[in-house]
Short mmCIF file of C-alpha atoms and ligand atoms in Angstrom, two decimals:
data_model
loop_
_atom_site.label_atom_id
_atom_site.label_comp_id
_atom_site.label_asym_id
_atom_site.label_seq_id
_atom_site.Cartn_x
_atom_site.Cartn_y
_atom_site.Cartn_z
CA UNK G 1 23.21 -2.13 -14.99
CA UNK G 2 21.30 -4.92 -16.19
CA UNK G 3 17.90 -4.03 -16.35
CA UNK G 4 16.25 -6.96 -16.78
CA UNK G 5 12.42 -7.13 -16.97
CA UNK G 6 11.75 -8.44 -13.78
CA UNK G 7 13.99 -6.67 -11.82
CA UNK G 8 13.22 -2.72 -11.58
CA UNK G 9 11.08 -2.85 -8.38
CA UNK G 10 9.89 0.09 -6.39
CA UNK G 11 7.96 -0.13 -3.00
CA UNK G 12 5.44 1.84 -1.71
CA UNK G 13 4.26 2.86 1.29
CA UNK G 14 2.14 5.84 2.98
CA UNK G 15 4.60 8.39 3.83
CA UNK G 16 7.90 7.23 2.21
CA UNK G 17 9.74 8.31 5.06
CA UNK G 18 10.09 4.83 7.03
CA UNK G 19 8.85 1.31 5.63
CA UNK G 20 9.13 1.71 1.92
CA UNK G 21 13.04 3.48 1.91
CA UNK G 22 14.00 0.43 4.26
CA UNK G 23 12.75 -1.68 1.86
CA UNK G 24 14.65 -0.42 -0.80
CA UNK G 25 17.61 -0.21 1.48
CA UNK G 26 17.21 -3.85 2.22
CA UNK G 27 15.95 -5.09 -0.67
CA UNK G 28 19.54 -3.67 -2.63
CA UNK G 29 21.71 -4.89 0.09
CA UNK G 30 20.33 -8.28 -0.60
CA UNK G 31 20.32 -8.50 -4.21
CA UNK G 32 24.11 -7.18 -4.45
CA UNK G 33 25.08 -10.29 -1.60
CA UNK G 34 23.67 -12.28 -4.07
CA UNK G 35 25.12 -10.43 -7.85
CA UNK G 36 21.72 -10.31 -9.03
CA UNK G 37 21.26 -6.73 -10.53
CA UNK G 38 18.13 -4.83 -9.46
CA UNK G 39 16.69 -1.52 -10.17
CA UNK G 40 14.83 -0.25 -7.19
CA UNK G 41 13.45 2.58 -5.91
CA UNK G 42 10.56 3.94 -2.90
CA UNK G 43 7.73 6.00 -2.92
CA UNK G 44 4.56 7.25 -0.98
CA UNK G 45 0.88 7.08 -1.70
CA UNK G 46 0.73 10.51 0.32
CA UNK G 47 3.38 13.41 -0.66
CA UNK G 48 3.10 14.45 3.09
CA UNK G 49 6.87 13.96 3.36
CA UNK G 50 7.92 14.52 0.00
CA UNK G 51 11.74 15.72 -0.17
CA UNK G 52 12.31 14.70 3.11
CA UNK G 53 14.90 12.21 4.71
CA UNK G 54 13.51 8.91 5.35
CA UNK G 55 12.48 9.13 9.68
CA UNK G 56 15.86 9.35 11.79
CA UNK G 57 14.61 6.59 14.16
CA UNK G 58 14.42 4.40 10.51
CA UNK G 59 17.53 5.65 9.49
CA UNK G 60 19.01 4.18 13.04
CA UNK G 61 17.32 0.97 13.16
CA UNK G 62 18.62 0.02 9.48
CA UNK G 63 22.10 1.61 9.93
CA UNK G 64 22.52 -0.77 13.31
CA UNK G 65 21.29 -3.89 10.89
CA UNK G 66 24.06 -2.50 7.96
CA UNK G 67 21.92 -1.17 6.36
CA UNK G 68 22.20 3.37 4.65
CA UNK G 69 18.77 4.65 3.97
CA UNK G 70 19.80 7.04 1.75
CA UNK G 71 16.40 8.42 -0.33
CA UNK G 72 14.27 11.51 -0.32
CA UNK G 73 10.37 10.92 0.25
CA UNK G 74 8.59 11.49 -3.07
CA UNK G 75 5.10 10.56 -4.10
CA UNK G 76 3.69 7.90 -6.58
CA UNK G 77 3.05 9.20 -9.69
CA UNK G 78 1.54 6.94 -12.46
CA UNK G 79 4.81 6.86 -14.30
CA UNK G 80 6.17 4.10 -12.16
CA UNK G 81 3.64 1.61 -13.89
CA UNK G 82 6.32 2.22 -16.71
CA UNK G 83 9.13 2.73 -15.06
CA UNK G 84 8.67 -0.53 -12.94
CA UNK G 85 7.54 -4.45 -13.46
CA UNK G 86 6.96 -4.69 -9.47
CA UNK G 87 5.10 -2.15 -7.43
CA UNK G 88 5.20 -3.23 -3.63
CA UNK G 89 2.87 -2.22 -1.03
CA UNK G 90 3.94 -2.81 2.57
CA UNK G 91 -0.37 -2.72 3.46
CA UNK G 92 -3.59 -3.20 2.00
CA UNK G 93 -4.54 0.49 2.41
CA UNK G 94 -1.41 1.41 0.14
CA UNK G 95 -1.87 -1.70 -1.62
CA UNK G 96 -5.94 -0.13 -2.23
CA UNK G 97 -4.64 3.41 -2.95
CA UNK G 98 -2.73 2.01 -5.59
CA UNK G 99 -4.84 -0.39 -7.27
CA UNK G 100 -7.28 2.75 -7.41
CA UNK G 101 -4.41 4.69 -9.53
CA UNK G 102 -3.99 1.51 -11.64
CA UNK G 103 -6.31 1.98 -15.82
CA UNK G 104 -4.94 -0.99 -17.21
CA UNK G 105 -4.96 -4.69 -16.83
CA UNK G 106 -1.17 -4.63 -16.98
CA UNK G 107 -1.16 -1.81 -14.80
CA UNK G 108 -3.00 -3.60 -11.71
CA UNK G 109 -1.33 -6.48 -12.09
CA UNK G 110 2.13 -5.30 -11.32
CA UNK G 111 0.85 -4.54 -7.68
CA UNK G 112 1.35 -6.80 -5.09
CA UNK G 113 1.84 -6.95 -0.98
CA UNK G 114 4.91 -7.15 0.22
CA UNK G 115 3.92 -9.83 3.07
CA UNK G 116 3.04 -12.36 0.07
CA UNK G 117 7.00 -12.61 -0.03
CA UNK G 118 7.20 -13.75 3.61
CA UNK G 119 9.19 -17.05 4.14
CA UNK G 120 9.41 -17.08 8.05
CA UNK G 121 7.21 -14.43 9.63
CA UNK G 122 3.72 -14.57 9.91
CA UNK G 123 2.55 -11.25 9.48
CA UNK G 124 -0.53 -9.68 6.79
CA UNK G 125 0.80 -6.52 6.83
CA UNK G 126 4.51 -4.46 7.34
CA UNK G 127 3.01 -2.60 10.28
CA UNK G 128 3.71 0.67 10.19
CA UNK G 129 6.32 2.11 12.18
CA UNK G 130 5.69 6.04 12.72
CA UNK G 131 3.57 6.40 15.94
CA UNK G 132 5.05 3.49 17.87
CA UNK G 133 8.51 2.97 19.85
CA UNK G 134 12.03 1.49 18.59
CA UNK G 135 10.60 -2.43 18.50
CA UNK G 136 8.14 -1.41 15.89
CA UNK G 137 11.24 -0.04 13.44
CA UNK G 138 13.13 -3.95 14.40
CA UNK G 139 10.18 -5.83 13.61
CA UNK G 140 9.97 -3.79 10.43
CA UNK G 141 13.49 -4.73 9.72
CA UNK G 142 12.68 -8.26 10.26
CA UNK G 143 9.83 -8.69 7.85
CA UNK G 144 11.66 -6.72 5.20
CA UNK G 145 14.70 -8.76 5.36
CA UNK G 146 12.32 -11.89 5.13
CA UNK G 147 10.27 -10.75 2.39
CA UNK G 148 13.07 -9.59 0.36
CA UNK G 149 14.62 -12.60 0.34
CA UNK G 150 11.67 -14.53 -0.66
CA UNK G 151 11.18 -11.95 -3.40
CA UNK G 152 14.81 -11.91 -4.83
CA UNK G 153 14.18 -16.03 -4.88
CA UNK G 154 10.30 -15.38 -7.08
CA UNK G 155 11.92 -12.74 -9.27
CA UNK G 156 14.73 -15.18 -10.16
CA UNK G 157 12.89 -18.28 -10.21
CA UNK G 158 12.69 -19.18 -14.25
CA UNK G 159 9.88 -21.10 -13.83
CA UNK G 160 7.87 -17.84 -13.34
CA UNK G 161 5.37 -16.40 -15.29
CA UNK G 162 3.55 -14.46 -12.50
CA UNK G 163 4.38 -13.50 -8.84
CA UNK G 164 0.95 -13.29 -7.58
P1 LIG T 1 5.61 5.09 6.30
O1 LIG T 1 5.24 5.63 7.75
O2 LIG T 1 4.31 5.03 5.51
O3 LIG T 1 6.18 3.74 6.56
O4 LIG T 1 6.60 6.08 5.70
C1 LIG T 1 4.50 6.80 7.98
C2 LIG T 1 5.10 8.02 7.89
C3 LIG T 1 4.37 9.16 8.17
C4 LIG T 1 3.05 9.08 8.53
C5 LIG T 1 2.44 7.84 8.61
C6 LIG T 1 3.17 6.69 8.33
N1 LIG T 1 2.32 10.25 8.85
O5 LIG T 1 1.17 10.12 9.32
O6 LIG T 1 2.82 11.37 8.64
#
């Protein structure tokens, strides 16, 4: 696989059991539509789930969109600042926890929200999912199929220097 720069992405969220592994579901589905080669991956700011399945009622939502959620919850561990250009935080309290875990300049400034990569919804957050009912896992869908467009369209733009 072409690893290009750019392109190995994980996303983070608190549990790693429903936003973040939908995102990477998504996010994958998207870039191989489109032949662009990604490396991506999920992760938690909590280890509260780690080694788990992502959430059933996630796994259902994305599988009636098309989409397998196929990962294991893990936590963030500061190795993903090397192992990855983009670190994605569906919410400002993961998108906080993170910047906390961040030493270096380089370090903080791969971190970034996913909402910044909305093109149609309006929304300053990817709610999250785990106490609500099924429309809270669609609207979750929504965003993330939004957002990963608009960030398969920054990550390939050549004018870029930056995302944020
Ligand atoms: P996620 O959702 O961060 O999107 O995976 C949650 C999963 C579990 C919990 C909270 C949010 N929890 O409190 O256990």
């Amino acid at each position: 696989m072409n690893q290009h720069k750019s392109h190995r992405i994980l996303f983070v969220c608190l549990g790693n059991i429903c936003r973040s592994p939908a995102a990477e579901a998504v996010f994958k589905a998207k870039a191989k539509l489109q032949g662009i080669d990604v490396f991506v991956d999920s992760a938690g700011t909590s280890a509260w789930h780690q080694g788990e399945k992502a959430d059933s009622r996630m796994r259902q939502a994305a599988a009636a969109r098309g989409y397998q959620i196929t990962s294991f919850s893990r936590p963030f561990n500061r190795n993903d600042f090397q192992n990855f250009d983009l670190i994605v935080a569906m919410d400002d309290l993961n998108f906080d926890d993170l910047k906390e875990k961040a030493l270096t300049s380089e370090e903080d400034q791969k971190i970034v929200r996913m909402r910044d990569f909305l093109r149609h919804h309006r929304s300053d957050h990817i709610p999250d999912p785990y106490y609500g009912g099924a429309d809270g896992f669609n609207l979750v869908i929504d965003l993330l199929e939004d957002a990963s467009e608009g960030l398969l369209k920054v990550i390939t733009s050549p004018a870029r220097d930056s995302v944020q």
